Amino acid sequence: LAKTTQPISMDSYEGQEVNITCSHNNIATNDYITWYQQFPSQGPRFIIQGYKTKVTNEVASLFIPADRKSSTLSLPRVSLSDTAVYYCLVGDQYNFNKFYFGSGTKLNVKP
Amino acid sequence: DAGVIQSPRHEVTEMGQEVTLRCKPISGHDYLFWYRQTMMRGLELLIYFNNNVPIDDSGMPEDRFSAKMPNASFSTLKIQPSEPRDSAVYFCASSLPPLNRAYEQYFGPGTRLTVT
């Protein structure tokens, strides 16, 4: 089981780019890297997913180095509404019972 | 699409009582998941279903917990008897099968359970 390590919390200011790094040293060949966002009193929401190199969507970018032992979620120009907990998950999509959300990173965006 | 629907949103009950949480997945989704979230343990997968069949219930904490999915549009998680340590937010999520390993789960708003 490829567990992940993320910073417990991060602070940022509106308009800044935020990078949250996740360590997953034991990632397996078939594992994908997925990031979820959770606002207070809501369920987690899928943000982005990748296997290697770089993935970008309308919300974020995901950078994965060649060894895949870490990944970085990049949020461009954050706003107050991006204050949330961000979870990094690593797992084989065909083994759901191995999904491990961990503690996540609490991002606090200040005005 | 209404998304995943859970009811009730809040439940307060006394120790020893039976609690039933309900979930309606997104139409067309083959997979349904039940999670529990607490400050101490984070988000834990309890059980998941594929095409209404329970696939893995290794996360169910005790025999007091049971889950059913009688049809594709409805699932229940039951706790009998309930205990104070069951107090948590329970999430239901659903998904399509993985496609080329691309995969995401859609979570409901959760049920906040308080057992006194």
PDB file of C-alpha atoms in Angstrom:
ATOM      1  CA  LEU A   1       0.000   0.000   0.000  1.00  0.00           C
ATOM      2  CA  ALA A   2       1.563   3.218  -1.200  1.00  0.00           C
ATOM      3  CA  LYS A   3       0.873   5.640   1.620  1.00  0.00           C
ATOM      4  CA  THR A   4       1.418   9.312   1.144  1.00  0.00           C
ATOM      5  CA  THR A   5       3.006  12.132   3.114  1.00  0.00           C
ATOM      6  CA  GLN A   6       1.792  15.692   2.789  1.00  0.00           C
ATOM      7  CA  PRO A   7       2.321  18.860   4.822  1.00  0.00           C
ATOM      8  CA  ILE A   8      -0.349  19.198   7.467  1.00  0.00           C
ATOM      9  CA  SER A   9      -1.092  22.810   6.593  1.00  0.00           C
ATOM     10  CA  MET A  10      -0.085  25.679   4.338  1.00  0.00           C
ATOM     11  CA  ASP A  11      -0.842  29.381   4.273  1.00  0.00           C
ATOM     12  CA  SER A  12      -1.092  31.551   1.197  1.00  0.00           C
ATOM     13  CA  TYR A  13      -2.466  34.875   0.057  1.00  0.00           C
ATOM     14  CA  GLU A  14      -4.994  35.606  -2.605  1.00  0.00           C
ATOM     15  CA  GLY A  15      -3.530  35.762  -6.093  1.00  0.00           C
ATOM     16  CA  GLN A  16      -0.519  33.620  -5.310  1.00  0.00           C
ATOM     17  CA  GLU A  17       0.346  30.287  -6.858  1.00  0.00           C
ATOM     18  CA  VAL A  18       0.257  27.433  -4.364  1.00  0.00           C
ATOM     19  CA  ASN A  19       2.230  24.223  -4.708  1.00  0.00           C
ATOM     20  CA  ILE A  20       1.418  21.265  -2.471  1.00  0.00           C
ATOM     21  CA  THR A  21       3.862  18.390  -2.622  1.00  0.00           C
ATOM     22  CA  CYS A  22       3.007  14.804  -1.791  1.00  0.00           C
ATOM     23  CA  SER A  23       5.579  12.103  -1.131  1.00  0.00           C
ATOM     24  CA  HIS A  24       4.798   8.516  -2.139  1.00  0.00           C
ATOM     25  CA  ASN A  25       8.050   6.580  -2.091  1.00  0.00           C
ATOM     26  CA  ASN A  26       6.412   3.160  -2.408  1.00  0.00           C
ATOM     27  CA  ILE A  27       4.302   3.916  -5.464  1.00  0.00           C
ATOM     28  CA  ALA A  28       3.721   0.833  -7.607  1.00  0.00           C
ATOM     29  CA  THR A  29       3.914   0.564 -11.373  1.00  0.00           C
ATOM     30  CA  ASN A  30       0.134   0.446 -11.816  1.00  0.00           C
ATOM     31  CA  ASP A  31      -0.634   3.236  -9.359  1.00  0.00           C
ATOM     32  CA  TYR A  32      -2.135   6.527 -10.412  1.00  0.00           C
ATOM     33  CA  ILE A  33      -1.877   9.761  -8.426  1.00  0.00           C
ATOM     34  CA  THR A  34      -5.125  11.521  -7.649  1.00  0.00           C
ATOM     35  CA  TRP A  35      -5.904  14.725  -5.786  1.00  0.00           C
ATOM     36  CA  TYR A  36      -9.176  15.589  -4.064  1.00  0.00           C
ATOM     37  CA  GLN A  37     -10.368  18.804  -2.457  1.00  0.00           C
ATOM     38  CA  GLN A  38     -12.676  18.968   0.543  1.00  0.00           C
ATOM     39  CA  PHE A  39     -14.477  22.024   1.851  1.00  0.00           C
ATOM     40  CA  PRO A  40     -15.902  22.082   5.369  1.00  0.00           C
ATOM     41  CA  SER A  41     -19.172  20.177   5.687  1.00  0.00           C
ATOM     42  CA  GLN A  42     -18.853  18.748   2.180  1.00  0.00           C
ATOM     43  CA  GLY A  43     -17.637  15.532   0.629  1.00  0.00           C
ATOM     44  CA  PRO A  44     -14.309  15.396  -1.191  1.00  0.00           C
ATOM     45  CA  ARG A  45     -14.261  16.532  -4.797  1.00  0.00           C
ATOM     46  CA  PHE A  46     -11.970  15.201  -7.524  1.00  0.00           C
ATOM     47  CA  ILE A  47      -9.461  17.755  -8.786  1.00  0.00           C
ATOM     48  CA  ILE A  48      -6.929  16.054 -11.019  1.00  0.00           C
ATOM     49  CA  GLN A  49      -5.246  12.745 -11.755  1.00  0.00           C
ATOM     50  CA  GLY A  50      -2.067  11.676 -13.469  1.00  0.00           C
ATOM     51  CA  TYR A  51       0.439   8.904 -14.026  1.00  0.00           C
ATOM     52  CA  LYS A  52       3.603  10.690 -15.115  1.00  0.00           C
ATOM     53  CA  THR A  53       4.964  14.046 -16.324  1.00  0.00           C
ATOM     54  CA  LYS A  54       2.467  16.884 -16.265  1.00  0.00           C
ATOM     55  CA  VAL A  55      -1.305  17.068 -16.341  1.00  0.00           C
ATOM     56  CA  THR A  56      -3.299  20.278 -16.522  1.00  0.00           C
ATOM     57  CA  ASN A  57      -7.000  21.007 -16.353  1.00  0.00           C
ATOM     58  CA  GLU A  58      -9.098  24.107 -15.792  1.00  0.00           C
ATOM     59  CA  VAL A  59      -8.560  23.943 -12.039  1.00  0.00           C
ATOM     60  CA  ALA A  60      -4.987  22.821 -11.403  1.00  0.00           C
ATOM     61  CA  SER A  61      -1.793  21.292 -12.688  1.00  0.00           C
ATOM     62  CA  LEU A  62      -0.135  18.130 -11.494  1.00  0.00           C
ATOM     63  CA  PHE A  63       3.597  17.659 -11.834  1.00  0.00           C
ATOM     64  CA  ILE A  64       5.050  14.158 -11.516  1.00  0.00           C
ATOM     65  CA  PRO A  65       8.814  13.582 -11.796  1.00  0.00           C
ATOM     66  CA  ALA A  66      10.260  10.656 -13.676  1.00  0.00           C
ATOM     67  CA  ASP A  67      10.745   8.493 -10.573  1.00  0.00           C
ATOM     68  CA  ARG A  68       7.105   9.134  -9.525  1.00  0.00           C
ATOM     69  CA  LYS A  69       8.052   9.110  -5.850  1.00  0.00           C
ATOM     70  CA  SER A  70       6.426  12.476  -5.351  1.00  0.00           C
ATOM     71  CA  SER A  71       3.926  14.760  -7.016  1.00  0.00           C
ATOM     72  CA  THR A  72       3.059  18.438  -6.799  1.00  0.00           C
ATOM     73  CA  LEU A  73      -0.375  19.935  -7.077  1.00  0.00           C
ATOM     74  CA  SER A  74      -0.213  23.483  -8.383  1.00  0.00           C
ATOM     75  CA  LEU A  75      -3.101  25.897  -7.884  1.00  0.00           C
ATOM     76  CA  PRO A  76      -2.679  29.105  -9.916  1.00  0.00           C
ATOM     77  CA  ARG A  77      -3.755  32.424  -8.419  1.00  0.00           C
ATOM     78  CA  VAL A  78      -5.666  31.104  -5.419  1.00  0.00           C
ATOM     79  CA  SER A  79      -8.656  32.884  -3.975  1.00  0.00           C
ATOM     80  CA  LEU A  80     -10.303  32.737  -0.565  1.00  0.00           C
ATOM     81  CA  SER A  81     -12.643  30.058  -1.904  1.00  0.00           C
ATOM     82  CA  ASP A  82      -9.702  27.703  -2.391  1.00  0.00           C
ATOM     83  CA  THR A  83      -9.378  27.364   1.381  1.00  0.00           C
ATOM     84  CA  ALA A  84      -9.901  23.644   1.865  1.00  0.00           C
ATOM     85  CA  VAL A  85      -8.207  20.350   2.661  1.00  0.00           C
ATOM     86  CA  TYR A  86      -6.349  18.766  -0.239  1.00  0.00           C
ATOM     87  CA  TYR A  87      -5.782  15.007  -0.314  1.00  0.00           C
ATOM     88  CA  CYS A  88      -3.221  13.135  -2.333  1.00  0.00           C
ATOM     89  CA  LEU A  89      -4.114   9.525  -3.106  1.00  0.00           C
ATOM     90  CA  VAL A  90      -2.009   6.872  -4.741  1.00  0.00           C
ATOM     91  CA  GLY A  91      -3.480   3.616  -5.899  1.00  0.00           C
ATOM     92  CA  ASP A  92      -4.379   1.164  -8.599  1.00  0.00           C
ATOM     93  CA  GLN A  93      -7.803   2.106  -9.879  1.00  0.00           C
ATOM     94  CA  TYR A  94      -8.850  -1.529  -9.854  1.00  0.00           C
ATOM     95  CA  ASN A  95      -8.190  -1.940  -6.139  1.00  0.00           C
ATOM     96  CA  PHE A  96     -10.443   0.566  -4.466  1.00  0.00           C
ATOM     97  CA  ASN A  97      -9.936  -0.884  -1.032  1.00  0.00           C
ATOM     98  CA  LYS A  98      -6.365   0.319  -1.184  1.00  0.00           C
ATOM     99  CA  PHE A  99      -7.301   3.963  -1.568  1.00  0.00           C
ATOM    100  CA  TYR A 100      -5.926   5.867   1.406  1.00  0.00           C
ATOM    101  CA  PHE A 101      -6.938   9.477   1.939  1.00  0.00           C
ATOM    102  CA  GLY A 102      -4.596  10.279   4.784  1.00  0.00           C
ATOM    103  CA  SER A 103      -4.785  13.528   6.698  1.00  0.00           C
ATOM    104  CA  GLY A 104      -4.512  15.862   3.749  1.00  0.00           C
ATOM    105  CA  THR A 105      -3.110  19.389   3.620  1.00  0.00           C
ATOM    106  CA  LYS A 106      -5.167  22.206   5.077  1.00  0.00           C
ATOM    107  CA  LEU A 107      -4.694  25.205   2.788  1.00  0.00           C
ATOM    108  CA  ASN A 108      -5.585  28.541   4.312  1.00  0.00           C
ATOM    109  CA  VAL A 109      -5.841  31.400   1.831  1.00  0.00           C
ATOM    110  CA  LYS A 110      -5.683  34.843   3.376  1.00  0.00           C
ATOM    111  CA  PRO A 111      -6.890  38.124   1.890  1.00  0.00           C
TER     112      PRO A 111
ATOM    113  CA  ASP B   1     -27.645  15.667 -12.468  1.00  0.00           C
ATOM    114  CA  ALA B   2     -28.501  15.863  -8.779  1.00  0.00           C
ATOM    115  CA  GLY B   3     -25.307  14.204  -7.675  1.00  0.00           C
ATOM    116  CA  VAL B   4     -25.089  11.673  -4.877  1.00  0.00           C
ATOM    117  CA  ILE B   5     -27.945  12.141  -2.426  1.00  0.00           C
ATOM    118  CA  GLN B   6     -27.675  11.211   1.226  1.00  0.00           C
ATOM    119  CA  SER B   7     -30.238  11.289   3.981  1.00  0.00           C
ATOM    120  CA  PRO B   8     -30.567  12.348   6.645  1.00  0.00           C
ATOM    121  CA  ARG B   9     -27.986  15.148   6.675  1.00  0.00           C
ATOM    122  CA  HIS B  10     -27.859  15.115  10.436  1.00  0.00           C
ATOM    123  CA  GLU B  11     -28.791  12.381  12.872  1.00  0.00           C
ATOM    124  CA  VAL B  12     -28.707  12.509  16.628  1.00  0.00           C
ATOM    125  CA  THR B  13     -29.516   9.343  18.500  1.00  0.00           C
ATOM    126  CA  GLU B  14     -28.994   7.699  21.823  1.00  0.00           C
ATOM    127  CA  MET B  15     -26.610   4.884  22.472  1.00  0.00           C
ATOM    128  CA  GLY B  16     -28.165   1.534  21.738  1.00  0.00           C
ATOM    129  CA  GLN B  17     -30.553   2.775  19.084  1.00  0.00           C
ATOM    130  CA  GLU B  18     -30.543   1.590  15.492  1.00  0.00           C
ATOM    131  CA  VAL B  19     -29.372   4.073  12.892  1.00  0.00           C
ATOM    132  CA  THR B  20     -29.977   3.824   9.167  1.00  0.00           C
ATOM    133  CA  LEU B  21     -28.198   6.037   6.690  1.00  0.00           C
ATOM    134  CA  ARG B  22     -29.376   6.238   3.099  1.00  0.00           C
ATOM    135  CA  CYS B  23     -27.715   6.915  -0.203  1.00  0.00           C
ATOM    136  CA  LYS B  24     -28.860   7.389  -3.773  1.00  0.00           C
ATOM    137  CA  PRO B  25     -25.913   7.179  -6.192  1.00  0.00           C
ATOM    138  CA  ILE B  26     -25.626   9.021  -9.465  1.00  0.00           C
ATOM    139  CA  SER B  27     -27.674   7.276 -12.110  1.00  0.00           C
ATOM    140  CA  GLY B  28     -25.578   4.961 -14.236  1.00  0.00           C
ATOM    141  CA  HIS B  29     -22.749   4.598 -11.752  1.00  0.00           C
ATOM    142  CA  ASP B  30     -21.754   0.988 -11.161  1.00  0.00           C
ATOM    143  CA  TYR B  31     -19.773   1.481  -7.993  1.00  0.00           C
ATOM    144  CA  LEU B  32     -20.958   2.683  -4.602  1.00  0.00           C
ATOM    145  CA  PHE B  33     -18.777   3.405  -1.592  1.00  0.00           C
ATOM    146  CA  TRP B  34     -19.401   4.112   2.068  1.00  0.00           C
ATOM    147  CA  TYR B  35     -16.808   6.143   3.982  1.00  0.00           C
ATOM    148  CA  ARG B  36     -16.534   7.382   7.526  1.00  0.00           C
ATOM    149  CA  GLN B  37     -14.656  10.537   8.506  1.00  0.00           C
ATOM    150  CA  THR B  38     -13.457  11.486  11.974  1.00  0.00           C
ATOM    151  CA  MET B  39     -10.830  13.878  13.205  1.00  0.00           C
ATOM    152  CA  MET B  40      -8.814  11.053  14.681  1.00  0.00           C
ATOM    153  CA  ARG B  41      -8.885   8.583  11.797  1.00  0.00           C
ATOM    154  CA  GLY B  42      -9.543  10.765   8.774  1.00  0.00           C
ATOM    155  CA  LEU B  43     -11.513   9.368   5.868  1.00  0.00           C
ATOM    156  CA  GLU B  44     -11.867   5.585   5.948  1.00  0.00           C
ATOM    157  CA  LEU B  45     -13.415   3.309   3.345  1.00  0.00           C
ATOM    158  CA  LEU B  46     -15.957   1.016   5.022  1.00  0.00           C
ATOM    159  CA  ILE B  47     -17.385  -1.000   2.142  1.00  0.00           C
ATOM    160  CA  TYR B  48     -17.959  -0.794  -1.565  1.00  0.00           C
ATOM    161  CA  PHE B  49     -20.374  -2.346  -4.039  1.00  0.00           C
ATOM    162  CA  ASN B  50     -20.122  -3.128  -7.723  1.00  0.00           C
ATOM    163  CA  ASN B  51     -23.400  -3.628  -9.573  1.00  0.00           C
ATOM    164  CA  ASN B  52     -25.214  -3.890  -6.220  1.00  0.00           C
ATOM    165  CA  VAL B  53     -22.934  -6.658  -4.953  1.00  0.00           C
ATOM    166  CA  PRO B  54     -20.706  -6.022  -1.923  1.00  0.00           C
ATOM    167  CA  ILE B  55     -17.116  -6.490  -3.039  1.00  0.00           C
ATOM    168  CA  ASP B  56     -15.039  -5.569  -0.019  1.00  0.00           C
ATOM    169  CA  ASP B  57     -16.304  -4.937   3.492  1.00  0.00           C
ATOM    170  CA  SER B  58     -12.954  -5.239   5.232  1.00  0.00           C
ATOM    171  CA  GLY B  59     -13.272  -1.666   6.435  1.00  0.00           C
ATOM    172  CA  MET B  60     -16.490  -2.262   8.335  1.00  0.00           C
ATOM    173  CA  PRO B  61     -15.429  -1.811  11.946  1.00  0.00           C
ATOM    174  CA  GLU B  62     -17.685  -4.323  13.659  1.00  0.00           C
ATOM    175  CA  ASP B  63     -20.645  -6.625  13.217  1.00  0.00           C
ATOM    176  CA  ARG B  64     -22.806  -3.788  14.410  1.00  0.00           C
ATOM    177  CA  PHE B  65     -22.332  -2.247  10.978  1.00  0.00           C
ATOM    178  CA  SER B  66     -24.094  -3.600   7.920  1.00  0.00           C
ATOM    179  CA  ALA B  67     -24.695  -2.270   4.426  1.00  0.00           C
ATOM    180  CA  LYS B  68     -27.062  -3.245   1.680  1.00  0.00           C
ATOM    181  CA  MET B  69     -27.716  -2.248  -1.884  1.00  0.00           C
ATOM    182  CA  PRO B  70     -31.074  -3.712  -2.935  1.00  0.00           C
ATOM    183  CA  ASN B  71     -31.009  -1.987  -6.307  1.00  0.00           C
ATOM    184  CA  ALA B  72     -28.857   0.287  -8.444  1.00  0.00           C
ATOM    185  CA  SER B  73     -30.366   3.465  -7.052  1.00  0.00           C
ATOM    186  CA  PHE B  74     -30.369   2.869  -3.318  1.00  0.00           C
ATOM    187  CA  SER B  75     -28.066   1.777  -0.525  1.00  0.00           C
ATOM    188  CA  THR B  76     -28.250   1.775   3.250  1.00  0.00           C
ATOM    189  CA  LEU B  77     -25.686   1.680   6.009  1.00  0.00           C
ATOM    190  CA  LYS B  78     -27.090   0.452   9.298  1.00  0.00           C
ATOM    191  CA  ILE B  79     -25.598   0.581  12.755  1.00  0.00           C
ATOM    192  CA  GLN B  80     -27.252  -1.558  15.387  1.00  0.00           C
ATOM    193  CA  PRO B  81     -26.779  -0.925  18.252  1.00  0.00           C
ATOM    194  CA  SER B  82     -25.123   2.461  17.940  1.00  0.00           C
ATOM    195  CA  GLU B  83     -22.380   3.622  20.308  1.00  0.00           C
ATOM    196  CA  PRO B  84     -20.907   7.074  21.021  1.00  0.00           C
ATOM    197  CA  ARG B  85     -17.684   6.134  19.211  1.00  0.00           C
ATOM    198  CA  ASP B  86     -19.703   5.769  16.011  1.00  0.00           C
ATOM    199  CA  SER B  87     -20.160   9.528  15.945  1.00  0.00           C
ATOM    200  CA  ALA B  88     -18.696  10.718  12.654  1.00  0.00           C
ATOM    201  CA  VAL B  89     -19.572  12.013   9.225  1.00  0.00           C
ATOM    202  CA  TYR B  90     -20.563   9.211   6.892  1.00  0.00           C
ATOM    203  CA  PHE B  91     -20.100   9.765   3.180  1.00  0.00           C
ATOM    204  CA  CYS B  92     -21.493   7.853   0.280  1.00  0.00           C
ATOM    205  CA  ALA B  93     -19.730   8.043  -3.082  1.00  0.00           C
ATOM    206  CA  SER B  94     -20.364   6.564  -6.486  1.00  0.00           C
ATOM    207  CA  SER B  95     -18.406   6.134  -9.673  1.00  0.00           C
ATOM    208  CA  LEU B  96     -18.265   4.671 -13.119  1.00  0.00           C
ATOM    209  CA  PRO B  97     -15.843   1.819 -13.756  1.00  0.00           C
ATOM    210  CA  PRO B  98     -12.235   2.883 -14.330  1.00  0.00           C
ATOM    211  CA  LEU B  99     -11.627   3.774 -17.977  1.00  0.00           C
ATOM    212  CA  ASN B 100      -8.060   3.450 -19.105  1.00  0.00           C
ATOM    213  CA  ARG B 101      -7.264   3.743 -15.425  1.00  0.00           C
ATOM    214  CA  ALA B 102      -8.748   7.239 -15.298  1.00  0.00           C
ATOM    215  CA  TYR B 103     -11.032   7.284 -12.348  1.00  0.00           C
ATOM    216  CA  GLU B 104     -12.867   9.579  -9.977  1.00  0.00           C
ATOM    217  CA  GLN B 105     -15.403   9.170  -7.232  1.00  0.00           C
ATOM    218  CA  TYR B 106     -18.334  11.510  -6.664  1.00  0.00           C
ATOM    219  CA  PHE B 107     -19.138  12.115  -3.033  1.00  0.00           C
ATOM    220  CA  GLY B 108     -22.409  13.004  -1.406  1.00  0.00           C
ATOM    221  CA  PRO B 109     -22.794  15.762   1.196  1.00  0.00           C
ATOM    222  CA  GLY B 110     -22.478  13.325   4.067  1.00  0.00           C
ATOM    223  CA  THR B 111     -24.541  12.447   7.130  1.00  0.00           C
ATOM    224  CA  ARG B 112     -23.307  13.817  10.422  1.00  0.00           C
ATOM    225  CA  LEU B 113     -24.097  11.218  13.069  1.00  0.00           C
ATOM    226  CA  THR B 114     -24.010  12.008  16.758  1.00  0.00           C
ATOM    227  CA  VAL B 115     -24.571   9.211  19.233  1.00  0.00           C
ATOM    228  CA  THR B 116     -25.099  10.362  22.811  1.00  0.00           C
TER     229      THR B 116
END
